[in-house]
């Protein structure tokens, strides 16, 4: 997973809307810039645009972006919380959905940064811009590695807790089996003594 974050995250997707609403999910860290460009068109004739509704929600369900009745557009935001963000694309009816194809270019982090604007604003040469990109990539990788460490720690704690519970369950099961065996021997011995077979 860390290797997928080594270079900037950019996902270009093209898919058919086979249902009235289709959603895309992306795990995004807090403070990461997100930019999504979308375009809806007829799958038979790519020059004919189709109108869609777009809604982007954060992990708590709060709406980050919402647009209705546009064939193409862009959404951009900075993630306020870490978690799974959801972008949903909807058309007015099912027959339109079968005819609609959607192209989505979803960029996060360094890939979403407008480096040309930064270079012009700060009067940077090409080498300096590339060094800045590299620096931001390294920061992103480092941040992702820290997040992976935290997840690994949490998973280790859950695993150790589960292991402890299983061990105690095994000890309890063994105790029940031993007590059951002792009780059976005791009960059978008393039975046979009463019947005067022992």
CSV table of N, CA and C in Angstrom, one decimal, residues 88-181:
chain,number,residue,atom,x,y,z
A,88,UNK,N,-20.9,10.5,-5.4
A,88,UNK,CA,-22.0,9.8,-6.1
A,88,UNK,C,-22.4,10.6,-7.3
A,89,UNK,N,-22.7,9.9,-8.4
A,89,UNK,CA,-23.1,10.4,-9.6
A,89,UNK,C,-24.5,9.8,-10.0
A,90,UNK,N,-25.5,10.7,-10.2
A,90,UNK,CA,-26.8,10.2,-10.5
A,90,UNK,C,-27.4,10.9,-11.7
A,91,UNK,N,-28.3,10.1,-12.4
A,91,UNK,CA,-29.0,10.6,-13.5
A,91,UNK,C,-30.5,10.5,-13.2
A,92,UNK,N,-31.3,11.2,-14.1
A,92,UNK,CA,-32.8,11.3,-13.7
A,92,UNK,C,-33.6,10.0,-13.8
A,93,UNK,N,-33.2,9.1,-14.7
A,93,UNK,CA,-33.9,7.8,-14.7
A,93,UNK,C,-33.0,6.7,-15.2
A,94,UNK,N,-33.5,5.4,-15.1
A,94,UNK,CA,-32.7,4.3,-15.4
A,94,UNK,C,-32.4,4.2,-16.9
A,95,UNK,N,-33.3,4.6,-17.8
A,95,UNK,CA,-33.0,4.5,-19.2
A,95,UNK,C,-31.9,5.4,-19.6
A,96,UNK,N,-31.8,6.6,-18.9
A,96,UNK,CA,-30.7,7.5,-19.2
A,96,UNK,C,-29.4,6.9,-18.6
A,97,UNK,N,-29.5,6.2,-17.5
A,97,UNK,CA,-28.3,5.5,-16.9
A,97,UNK,C,-27.7,4.5,-17.8
A,98,UNK,N,-28.5,3.8,-18.5
A,98,UNK,CA,-28.0,2.8,-19.5
A,98,UNK,C,-27.3,3.4,-20.7
A,99,UNK,N,-27.6,4.6,-21.0
A,99,UNK,CA,-27.0,5.3,-22.1
A,99,UNK,C,-25.8,6.2,-21.7
A,100,UNK,N,-25.5,6.3,-20.4
A,100,UNK,CA,-24.5,7.3,-19.9
A,100,UNK,C,-23.2,6.6,-19.6
A,101,UNK,N,-22.2,7.3,-20.0
A,101,UNK,CA,-20.8,6.9,-19.6
A,101,UNK,C,-20.2,8.1,-18.9
A,102,UNK,N,-19.4,7.8,-17.9
A,102,UNK,CA,-18.8,8.9,-17.1
A,102,UNK,C,-17.3,8.8,-17.0
A,103,UNK,N,-16.6,9.9,-17.2
A,103,UNK,CA,-15.2,9.9,-17.1
A,103,UNK,C,-14.8,10.8,-15.9
A,104,UNK,N,-14.1,10.2,-15.0
A,104,UNK,CA,-13.7,10.9,-13.7
A,104,UNK,C,-12.2,10.9,-13.5
A,105,UNK,N,-11.7,12.0,-13.3
A,105,UNK,CA,-10.2,12.2,-13.1
A,105,UNK,C,-10.1,12.7,-11.6
A,106,UNK,N,-9.8,11.7,-10.7
A,106,UNK,CA,-9.8,12.0,-9.3
A,106,UNK,C,-8.3,12.1,-8.8
A,107,UNK,N,-7.9,13.3,-8.3
A,107,UNK,CA,-6.6,13.6,-7.9
A,107,UNK,C,-6.5,13.9,-6.4
A,108,UNK,N,-5.5,13.4,-5.7
A,108,UNK,CA,-5.4,13.8,-4.3
A,108,UNK,C,-3.9,14.1,-4.1
A,109,UNK,N,-3.7,15.0,-3.0
A,109,UNK,CA,-2.4,15.3,-2.6
A,109,UNK,C,-1.6,16.1,-3.6
A,110,UNK,N,-0.3,15.6,-3.9
A,110,UNK,CA,0.6,16.3,-4.8
A,110,UNK,C,0.0,16.4,-6.2
A,111,UNK,N,-0.7,15.4,-6.6
A,111,UNK,CA,-1.2,15.4,-8.0
A,111,UNK,C,-2.3,16.4,-8.2
A,112,UNK,N,-3.0,16.8,-7.1
A,112,UNK,CA,-4.0,17.8,-7.2
A,112,UNK,C,-3.5,19.3,-7.1
A,113,UNK,N,-2.2,19.4,-6.8
A,113,UNK,CA,-1.7,20.8,-6.7
A,113,UNK,C,-1.4,21.4,-8.0
A,114,UNK,N,-1.8,22.6,-8.2
A,114,UNK,CA,-1.5,23.4,-9.4
A,114,UNK,C,-0.1,23.9,-9.4
A,115,UNK,N,0.8,23.2,-9.9
A,115,UNK,CA,2.2,23.6,-9.8
A,115,UNK,C,2.6,24.7,-10.7
A,116,UNK,N,1.9,24.9,-11.8
A,116,UNK,CA,2.1,26.0,-12.7
A,116,UNK,C,1.8,27.3,-12.1
A,117,UNK,N,0.7,27.3,-11.3
A,117,UNK,CA,0.3,28.6,-10.6
A,117,UNK,C,1.3,28.9,-9.5
A,118,UNK,N,1.8,27.9,-8.8
A,118,UNK,CA,2.7,28.1,-7.8
A,118,UNK,C,4.0,28.6,-8.4
A,119,UNK,N,4.5,28.1,-9.5
A,119,UNK,CA,5.7,28.5,-10.1
A,119,UNK,C,5.6,30.0,-10.6
A,120,UNK,N,4.4,30.4,-11.1
A,120,UNK,CA,4.3,31.8,-11.5
A,120,UNK,C,4.2,32.7,-10.4
A,121,UNK,N,3.5,32.3,-9.3
A,121,UNK,CA,3.3,33.1,-8.2
A,121,UNK,C,4.6,33.4,-7.4
A,122,UNK,N,5.4,32.3,-7.3
A,122,UNK,CA,6.6,32.5,-6.5
A,122,UNK,C,7.9,32.6,-7.4
A,123,UNK,N,7.7,32.8,-8.7
A,123,UNK,CA,8.8,33.0,-9.7
A,123,UNK,C,9.8,31.9,-9.6
A,124,UNK,N,9.4,30.6,-9.7
A,124,UNK,CA,10.3,29.5,-9.6
A,124,UNK,C,10.6,29.0,-10.9
A,125,UNK,N,11.9,28.5,-11.0
A,125,UNK,CA,12.3,27.8,-12.3
A,125,UNK,C,11.8,26.3,-12.3
A,126,UNK,N,12.0,25.7,-13.4
A,126,UNK,CA,11.5,24.3,-13.5
A,126,UNK,C,12.2,23.3,-12.5
A,127,UNK,N,13.5,23.5,-12.3
A,127,UNK,CA,14.2,22.6,-11.3
A,127,UNK,C,13.6,22.8,-9.9
A,128,UNK,N,13.4,24.0,-9.5
A,128,UNK,CA,12.8,24.3,-8.2
A,128,UNK,C,11.4,23.7,-8.0
A,129,UNK,N,10.6,23.8,-9.1
A,129,UNK,CA,9.3,23.2,-9.0
A,129,UNK,C,9.4,21.7,-8.9
A,130,UNK,N,10.3,21.1,-9.6
A,130,UNK,CA,10.4,19.6,-9.5
A,130,UNK,C,10.9,19.2,-8.1
A,131,UNK,N,11.8,20.0,-7.5
A,131,UNK,CA,12.3,19.8,-6.2
A,131,UNK,C,11.1,19.9,-5.1
A,132,UNK,N,10.3,20.9,-5.4
A,132,UNK,CA,9.1,21.1,-4.5
A,132,UNK,C,8.1,19.9,-4.6
A,133,UNK,N,7.9,19.4,-5.8
A,133,UNK,CA,7.1,18.3,-6.0
A,133,UNK,C,7.7,17.1,-5.3
A,134,UNK,N,9.0,16.9,-5.4
A,134,UNK,CA,9.6,15.7,-4.8
A,134,UNK,C,9.5,15.9,-3.3
A,135,UNK,N,9.7,17.1,-2.7
A,135,UNK,CA,9.6,17.3,-1.3
A,135,UNK,C,8.2,17.0,-0.8
A,136,UNK,N,7.2,17.4,-1.6
A,136,UNK,CA,5.8,17.2,-1.2
A,136,UNK,C,5.5,15.7,-1.3
A,137,UNK,N,6.0,15.0,-2.3
A,137,UNK,CA,5.8,13.5,-2.4
A,137,UNK,C,6.4,12.8,-1.2
A,138,UNK,N,7.6,13.3,-0.8
A,138,UNK,CA,8.3,12.7,0.4
A,138,UNK,C,7.4,12.9,1.6
A,139,UNK,N,6.9,14.1,1.8
A,139,UNK,CA,6.0,14.4,2.9
A,139,UNK,C,4.8,13.5,2.9
A,140,UNK,N,4.2,13.3,1.7
A,140,UNK,CA,3.0,12.5,1.6
A,140,UNK,C,3.3,11.1,2.0
A,141,UNK,N,4.5,10.5,1.5
A,141,UNK,CA,4.9,9.2,1.8
A,141,UNK,C,5.1,9.0,3.3
A,142,UNK,N,5.8,10.0,3.9
A,142,UNK,CA,6.1,10.0,5.3
A,142,UNK,C,4.7,10.0,6.1
A,143,UNK,N,3.8,10.8,5.7
A,143,UNK,CA,2.5,10.9,6.4
A,143,UNK,C,1.8,9.6,6.3
A,144,UNK,N,1.8,9.0,5.1
A,144,UNK,CA,1.2,7.7,4.9
A,144,UNK,C,1.8,6.6,5.7
A,145,UNK,N,3.1,6.6,5.8
A,145,UNK,CA,3.8,5.6,6.6
A,145,UNK,C,3.4,5.7,8.1
A,146,UNK,N,3.3,7.0,8.6
A,146,UNK,CA,2.9,7.2,10.0
A,146,UNK,C,1.5,6.7,10.2
A,147,UNK,N,0.6,6.9,9.2
A,147,UNK,CA,-0.7,6.4,9.3
A,147,UNK,C,-0.8,4.9,9.3
A,148,UNK,N,0.1,4.3,8.4
A,148,UNK,CA,0.1,2.8,8.4
A,148,UNK,C,0.7,2.3,9.7
A,149,UNK,N,1.6,3.0,10.3
A,149,UNK,CA,2.1,2.5,11.6
A,149,UNK,C,1.0,2.6,12.7
A,150,UNK,N,0.2,3.6,12.7
A,150,UNK,CA,-0.9,3.7,13.6
A,150,UNK,C,-1.9,2.6,13.4
A,151,UNK,N,-2.2,2.3,12.1
A,151,UNK,CA,-3.2,1.3,11.8
A,151,UNK,C,-2.6,-0.1,12.3
A,152,UNK,N,-1.3,-0.3,12.0
A,152,UNK,CA,-0.7,-1.5,12.4
A,152,UNK,C,-0.7,-1.7,13.9
A,153,UNK,N,-0.4,-0.6,14.6
A,153,UNK,CA,-0.5,-0.7,16.1
A,153,UNK,C,-1.9,-1.0,16.6
A,154,UNK,N,-2.9,-0.4,16.0
A,154,UNK,CA,-4.3,-0.7,16.4
A,154,UNK,C,-4.6,-2.1,16.1
A,155,UNK,N,-4.2,-2.6,14.9
A,155,UNK,CA,-4.5,-4.0,14.6
A,155,UNK,C,-3.7,-5.0,15.5
A,156,UNK,N,-2.5,-4.6,15.9
A,156,UNK,CA,-1.8,-5.5,16.8
A,156,UNK,C,-2.5,-5.6,18.1
A,157,UNK,N,-3.0,-4.4,18.6
A,157,UNK,CA,-3.7,-4.4,19.9
A,157,UNK,C,-4.9,-5.3,19.8
A,158,UNK,N,-5.7,-5.2,18.7
A,158,UNK,CA,-6.9,-6.0,18.6
A,158,UNK,C,-6.5,-7.5,18.5
A,159,UNK,N,-5.4,-7.8,17.8
A,159,UNK,CA,-5.0,-9.2,17.7
A,159,UNK,C,-4.5,-9.7,19.0
A,160,UNK,N,-3.8,-8.9,19.8
A,160,UNK,CA,-3.4,-9.4,21.2
A,160,UNK,C,-4.6,-9.6,22.1
A,161,UNK,N,-5.5,-8.7,22.0
A,161,UNK,CA,-6.8,-8.8,22.8
A,161,UNK,C,-7.5,-10.1,22.4
A,162,UNK,N,-7.7,-10.3,21.1
A,162,UNK,CA,-8.4,-11.5,20.7
A,162,UNK,C,-7.6,-12.8,21.1
A,163,UNK,N,-6.3,-12.7,21.0
A,163,UNK,CA,-5.5,-13.9,21.4
A,163,UNK,C,-5.7,-14.2,22.9
A,164,UNK,N,-5.7,-13.1,23.7
A,164,UNK,CA,-5.9,-13.3,25.1
A,164,UNK,C,-7.3,-13.9,25.4
A,165,UNK,N,-8.3,-13.4,24.7
A,165,UNK,CA,-9.7,-13.9,24.9
A,165,UNK,C,-9.7,-15.4,24.5
A,166,UNK,N,-9.1,-15.8,23.4
A,166,UNK,CA,-9.1,-17.2,23.0
A,166,UNK,C,-8.4,-18.0,24.0
A,167,UNK,N,-7.3,-17.5,24.5
A,167,UNK,CA,-6.5,-18.3,25.5
A,167,UNK,C,-7.4,-18.6,26.8
A,168,UNK,N,-8.1,-17.5,27.3
A,168,UNK,CA,-8.9,-17.7,28.4
A,168,UNK,C,-10.1,-18.6,28.1
A,169,UNK,N,-10.6,-18.5,26.9
A,169,UNK,CA,-11.7,-19.4,26.5
A,169,UNK,C,-11.2,-20.8,26.5
A,170,UNK,N,-10.0,-21.1,26.0
A,170,UNK,CA,-9.5,-22.4,26.0
A,170,UNK,C,-9.3,-23.0,27.4
A,171,UNK,N,-8.8,-22.1,28.3
A,171,UNK,CA,-8.6,-22.5,29.7
A,171,UNK,C,-9.9,-22.9,30.3
A,172,UNK,N,-10.9,-22.0,30.0
A,172,UNK,CA,-12.3,-22.3,30.5
A,172,UNK,C,-12.9,-23.6,30.0
A,173,UNK,N,-12.7,-23.8,28.7
A,173,UNK,CA,-13.2,-25.0,28.1
A,173,UNK,C,-12.5,-26.2,28.7
A,174,UNK,N,-11.2,-26.2,28.9
A,174,UNK,CA,-10.5,-27.3,29.4
A,174,UNK,C,-11.0,-27.5,30.9
A,175,UNK,N,-11.2,-26.5,31.6
A,175,UNK,CA,-11.7,-26.6,33.0
A,175,UNK,C,-13.1,-27.3,33.0
A,176,UNK,N,-13.9,-26.9,32.1
A,176,UNK,CA,-15.3,-27.5,32.0
A,176,UNK,C,-15.2,-29.0,31.6
A,177,UNK,N,-14.3,-29.3,30.7
A,177,UNK,CA,-14.1,-30.7,30.3
A,177,UNK,C,-13.6,-31.5,31.5
A,178,UNK,N,-12.6,-31.0,32.2
A,178,UNK,CA,-12.0,-31.7,33.3
A,178,UNK,C,-13.1,-31.9,34.4
A,179,UNK,N,-13.8,-30.9,34.8
A,179,UNK,CA,-14.8,-30.9,35.8
A,179,UNK,C,-15.9,-31.9,35.4
A,180,UNK,N,-16.3,-31.9,34.1
A,180,UNK,CA,-17.3,-32.8,33.6
A,180,UNK,C,-16.8,-34.2,33.7
A,181,UNK,N,-15.6,-34.5,33.3
A,181,UNK,CA,-15.0,-35.8,33.5
A,181,UNK,C,-15.0,-36.3,34.9
